[in-house]
Coordinates of C-alpha atoms in Angstrom, one line a residue:
M23 CA 136.6 125.6 99.9
N24 CA 135.7 121.9 100.1
V25 CA 135.1 120.5 96.6
I26 CA 133.9 117.2 98.1
E27 CA 132.1 116.6 101.3
T28 CA 130.2 113.6 102.6
K29 CA 127.8 113.6 105.5
N30 CA 126.4 110.4 107.2
L31 CA 127.6 108.4 104.3
N32 CA 126.4 104.8 104.7
K33 CA 126.4 101.8 102.4
H34 CA 125.0 98.4 102.9
F35 CA 125.5 95.3 100.6
G36 CA 122.7 93.2 102.0
E37 CA 123.5 92.5 105.6
L38 CA 127.0 93.9 105.3
H39 CA 127.4 97.5 106.5
V40 CA 130.4 98.6 104.4
L41 CA 130.4 102.3 105.1
R42 CA 129.3 103.7 108.5
D43 CA 128.5 107.4 108.8
V44 CA 131.6 108.5 106.9
A45 CA 132.3 112.2 107.1
L46 CA 134.9 113.2 104.5
T47 CA 136.0 116.6 103.3
V48 CA 138.4 117.3 100.4
A49 CA 139.6 120.9 99.7
E50 CA 140.4 122.3 96.3
G51 CA 143.9 121.2 95.3
E52 CA 144.2 118.8 98.2
V53 CA 145.7 115.3 97.9
V54 CA 144.0 112.9 100.3
V55 CA 145.3 109.4 100.6
I56 CA 143.2 106.7 102.1
I57 CA 144.8 103.6 103.7
G58 CA 143.5 100.7 105.7
P59 CA 143.1 96.9 105.6
S60 CA 141.3 95.0 102.9
G61 CA 137.5 95.2 103.4
S62 CA 137.6 98.5 105.3
G63 CA 135.4 100.3 102.8
K64 CA 138.1 102.3 101.0
S65 CA 137.2 101.4 97.4
T66 CA 133.4 101.5 98.1
L67 CA 133.9 105.1 99.4
L68 CA 135.5 106.1 96.2
R69 CA 132.8 104.4 94.1
C70 CA 130.1 106.2 96.1
L71 CA 131.7 109.6 95.5
N72 CA 130.9 109.4 91.8
F73 CA 127.9 107.2 92.2
L74 CA 129.2 104.0 90.7
E75 CA 127.7 102.7 93.9
F76 CA 124.6 104.4 95.3
P77 CA 124.9 105.4 99.0
D78 CA 122.1 104.4 101.4
E79 CA 119.2 106.8 101.9
G80 CA 120.0 109.6 104.2
S81 CA 123.6 109.8 103.0
Q82 CA 124.8 113.1 101.6
I83 CA 127.5 113.8 99.0
L84 CA 128.2 117.4 98.2
L85 CA 130.2 118.9 95.3
D86 CA 131.3 122.5 95.7
G87 CA 128.9 122.7 98.6
E88 CA 125.9 121.5 96.6
P89 CA 124.2 118.2 97.6
I90 CA 123.9 115.7 94.8
D91 CA 120.5 114.1 94.4
P92 CA 120.7 110.9 92.4
D93 CA 117.0 111.1 91.6
R94 CA 117.2 114.6 90.2
D95 CA 120.7 115.4 89.1
N96 CA 122.4 114.2 85.9
L97 CA 124.9 111.7 87.3
D98 CA 126.8 111.5 84.0
K99 CA 127.5 115.2 84.4
V100 CA 128.6 114.5 88.0
R101 CA 130.9 111.8 86.8
E102 CA 132.4 114.0 84.2
R103 CA 133.7 116.2 87.0
M104 CA 135.5 113.3 88.7
G105 CA 138.0 111.2 86.7
M106 CA 138.4 107.7 88.1
V107 CA 141.3 105.3 87.5
F108 CA 140.9 101.7 88.7
Q109 CA 143.2 98.9 89.8
H110 CA 142.5 97.1 86.5
F111 CA 142.9 99.3 83.5
H112 CA 139.6 98.7 81.7
L113 CA 141.1 99.8 78.3
F114 CA 139.1 98.8 75.2
P115 CA 141.2 96.0 73.7
H116 CA 139.9 96.6 70.2
K117 CA 140.9 100.2 70.1
N118 CA 144.4 101.6 69.9
V119 CA 145.9 103.9 72.6
L120 CA 144.8 107.1 70.9
N121 CA 141.3 106.0 70.3
N122 CA 141.0 104.7 73.9
I123 CA 141.6 108.3 75.0
T124 CA 139.5 110.1 72.4
I125 CA 136.3 108.0 72.6
A126 CA 134.8 109.6 75.7
P127 CA 135.5 113.3 74.8
E128 CA 134.0 112.7 71.4
N129 CA 131.0 110.7 72.4
V130 CA 130.2 112.1 75.8
K131 CA 131.2 115.8 75.6
G132 CA 130.9 116.2 71.8
V133 CA 134.5 117.3 71.3
S134 CA 135.5 117.3 67.6
R135 CA 137.7 114.4 66.4
A136 CA 140.6 116.8 65.6
D137 CA 140.4 118.5 69.1
A138 CA 140.1 115.1 70.8
K139 CA 143.2 113.8 69.0
A140 CA 145.2 116.9 69.8
K141 CA 144.3 116.7 73.5
A142 CA 145.0 112.9 73.6
R143 CA 148.5 113.5 72.1
E144 CA 149.2 116.3 74.6
L145 CA 148.2 113.9 77.4
L146 CA 150.2 111.0 76.0
D147 CA 153.2 113.3 76.0
R148 CA 152.4 114.2 79.6
V149 CA 152.4 110.6 80.8
G150 CA 155.5 109.7 78.7
L151 CA 153.8 107.6 76.0
S152 CA 154.0 109.8 72.9
D153 CA 155.3 106.9 70.9
K154 CA 152.5 104.6 71.7
E155 CA 149.4 106.2 70.2
K156 CA 148.9 103.6 67.5
V157 CA 149.7 100.6 69.8
W158 CA 147.1 98.1 71.0
P159 CA 146.6 97.7 74.7
S160 CA 147.8 94.1 74.5
Q161 CA 151.2 95.4 73.4
L162 CA 151.6 97.5 76.5
S163 CA 153.1 96.7 79.9
G164 CA 150.9 97.0 82.9
G165 CA 152.5 100.3 83.9
Q166 CA 151.9 101.7 80.4
K167 CA 148.3 100.6 80.4
Q168 CA 147.8 102.4 83.7
R169 CA 149.3 105.6 82.3
V170 CA 147.0 105.4 79.3
A171 CA 144.1 104.9 81.8
I172 CA 145.2 108.1 83.6
A173 CA 145.5 110.0 80.3
R174 CA 142.0 108.7 79.3
A175 CA 140.5 110.0 82.6
L176 CA 142.3 113.4 82.2
A177 CA 140.9 113.8 78.6
M178 CA 137.5 114.6 80.2
D179 CA 139.0 117.6 82.0
P180 CA 137.9 116.5 85.4
E181 CA 138.1 118.8 88.5
I182 CA 138.9 115.9 90.7
M183 CA 140.8 112.6 90.2
L184 CA 139.9 109.4 92.1
F185 CA 142.6 106.7 92.1
D186 CA 141.6 103.2 93.4
E187 CA 144.7 101.1 94.1
V188 CA 146.2 102.0 90.8
T189 CA 149.5 100.3 91.4
S190 CA 148.3 97.1 93.2
A191 CA 148.0 95.0 90.0
L192 CA 151.5 96.1 88.7
D193 CA 154.9 94.4 89.0
P194 CA 157.0 96.3 91.5
E195 CA 159.4 97.7 88.9
L196 CA 156.4 99.4 87.1
V197 CA 154.9 101.1 90.2
A198 CA 157.3 104.1 90.1
E199 CA 156.4 105.1 86.6
V200 CA 152.7 105.3 87.5
L201 CA 153.3 107.1 90.8
Q202 CA 155.4 109.6 89.0
V203 CA 152.4 110.6 86.8
V204 CA 150.2 110.9 89.9
Q205 CA 152.9 113.0 91.6
D206 CA 153.1 115.3 88.6
L207 CA 149.4 115.8 88.8
A208 CA 149.6 116.7 92.5
A209 CA 152.4 119.2 91.8
N210 CA 150.1 120.9 89.2
G211 CA 147.4 121.3 91.8
M212 CA 144.9 118.6 90.9
T213 CA 142.5 117.7 93.6
M214 CA 142.9 114.0 94.3
V215 CA 141.6 111.2 96.5
M216 CA 143.7 108.1 96.3
V217 CA 143.4 104.6 97.9
T218 CA 146.8 103.0 98.0
H219 CA 149.1 100.7 99.9
E220 CA 152.1 102.7 98.8
M221 CA 153.1 104.2 102.2
G222 CA 156.2 106.0 100.9
F223 CA 154.1 107.8 98.3
A224 CA 151.5 108.7 100.9
R225 CA 154.2 110.2 103.1
E226 CA 155.7 112.3 100.2
V227 CA 152.7 113.4 98.3
A228 CA 149.6 113.5 100.5
D229 CA 148.4 116.6 102.2
R230 CA 146.3 114.4 104.5
V231 CA 146.3 110.7 105.2
I232 CA 143.1 108.9 106.3
M233 CA 142.9 105.5 108.0
M234 CA 139.8 103.5 107.5
D235 CA 138.7 100.4 109.4
E236 CA 135.4 98.5 109.4
G237 CA 133.8 101.1 107.2
M238 CA 134.7 104.1 109.4
I239 CA 137.4 106.8 109.3
I240 CA 139.2 106.2 112.5
E241 CA 142.1 108.7 112.1
E242 CA 143.3 111.4 109.8
A243 CA 146.3 113.8 110.0
P244 CA 149.0 115.3 107.8
P245 CA 151.5 112.6 106.8
A246 CA 154.4 113.7 109.0
E247 CA 152.1 113.5 112.1
F248 CA 150.2 110.4 110.9
F249 CA 153.3 108.3 110.3
A250 CA 155.4 109.6 113.2
A251 CA 152.8 109.5 115.9
P252 CA 149.5 107.8 115.0
A253 CA 146.9 108.3 117.8
E254 CA 144.9 105.1 117.4
E255 CA 146.1 101.6 118.4
R256 CA 144.5 100.2 115.2
T257 CA 146.5 102.6 113.1
K258 CA 149.7 101.8 114.9
A259 CA 149.1 98.0 114.4
F260 CA 148.3 98.5 110.7
L261 CA 151.3 100.7 110.0
S262 CA 153.6 98.3 111.9
Q263 CA 152.3 95.5 109.7
V264 CA 152.6 97.3 106.3
L265 CA 155.8 99.2 107.0
H266 CA 157.7 96.1 108.1
A267 CA 156.2 93.6 105.7

């Protein structure tokens, strides 16, 4: 079953047509990686999925087959179902690591302080940061901050995880530790949509790779097929550029 589906998804910013009739499906447990040049609409697509950006009228986003109506549905409840991790970590600088993770479950879902802490410690262990619960964000490396951001998103028990270029702000030596966490989530069956420039990761972990250009999905295929024999000239040119950079 498709947990996410979009139909006729369009988004304008003024005169700029950023998404053009995007039709996307994501099945339960599937890992979909979206690639493409800067400005192709990848991040806007992710932000539309959980209504951080509002699609144009006539666009449809469905969760578990049910269309979401921004005028009728509780969008906070929709967002609870989709954890999102951004390029920049957005941790609260005045709260330690543990409190960064517990704040949303306590305040949004009404989880008790004790249960929120227990869950946060379990997640910190999962992302390899058990010893950092009392540390301030300013004392963490970029890779550690991103792993805390992933743990914070997971603390809300989302059905789907959205990752927007989560390694692009990191020094190269820190990329692997973050991708390992994402890979572990994939191995445990988490449904994920990930925008990334990490082609090796896409090749290893994705069930399907999507190429976007000028606001449209121009090609999609399983990674072995996508990387070995891309059908579109634009895809071939993009892969040639990024794989030989």
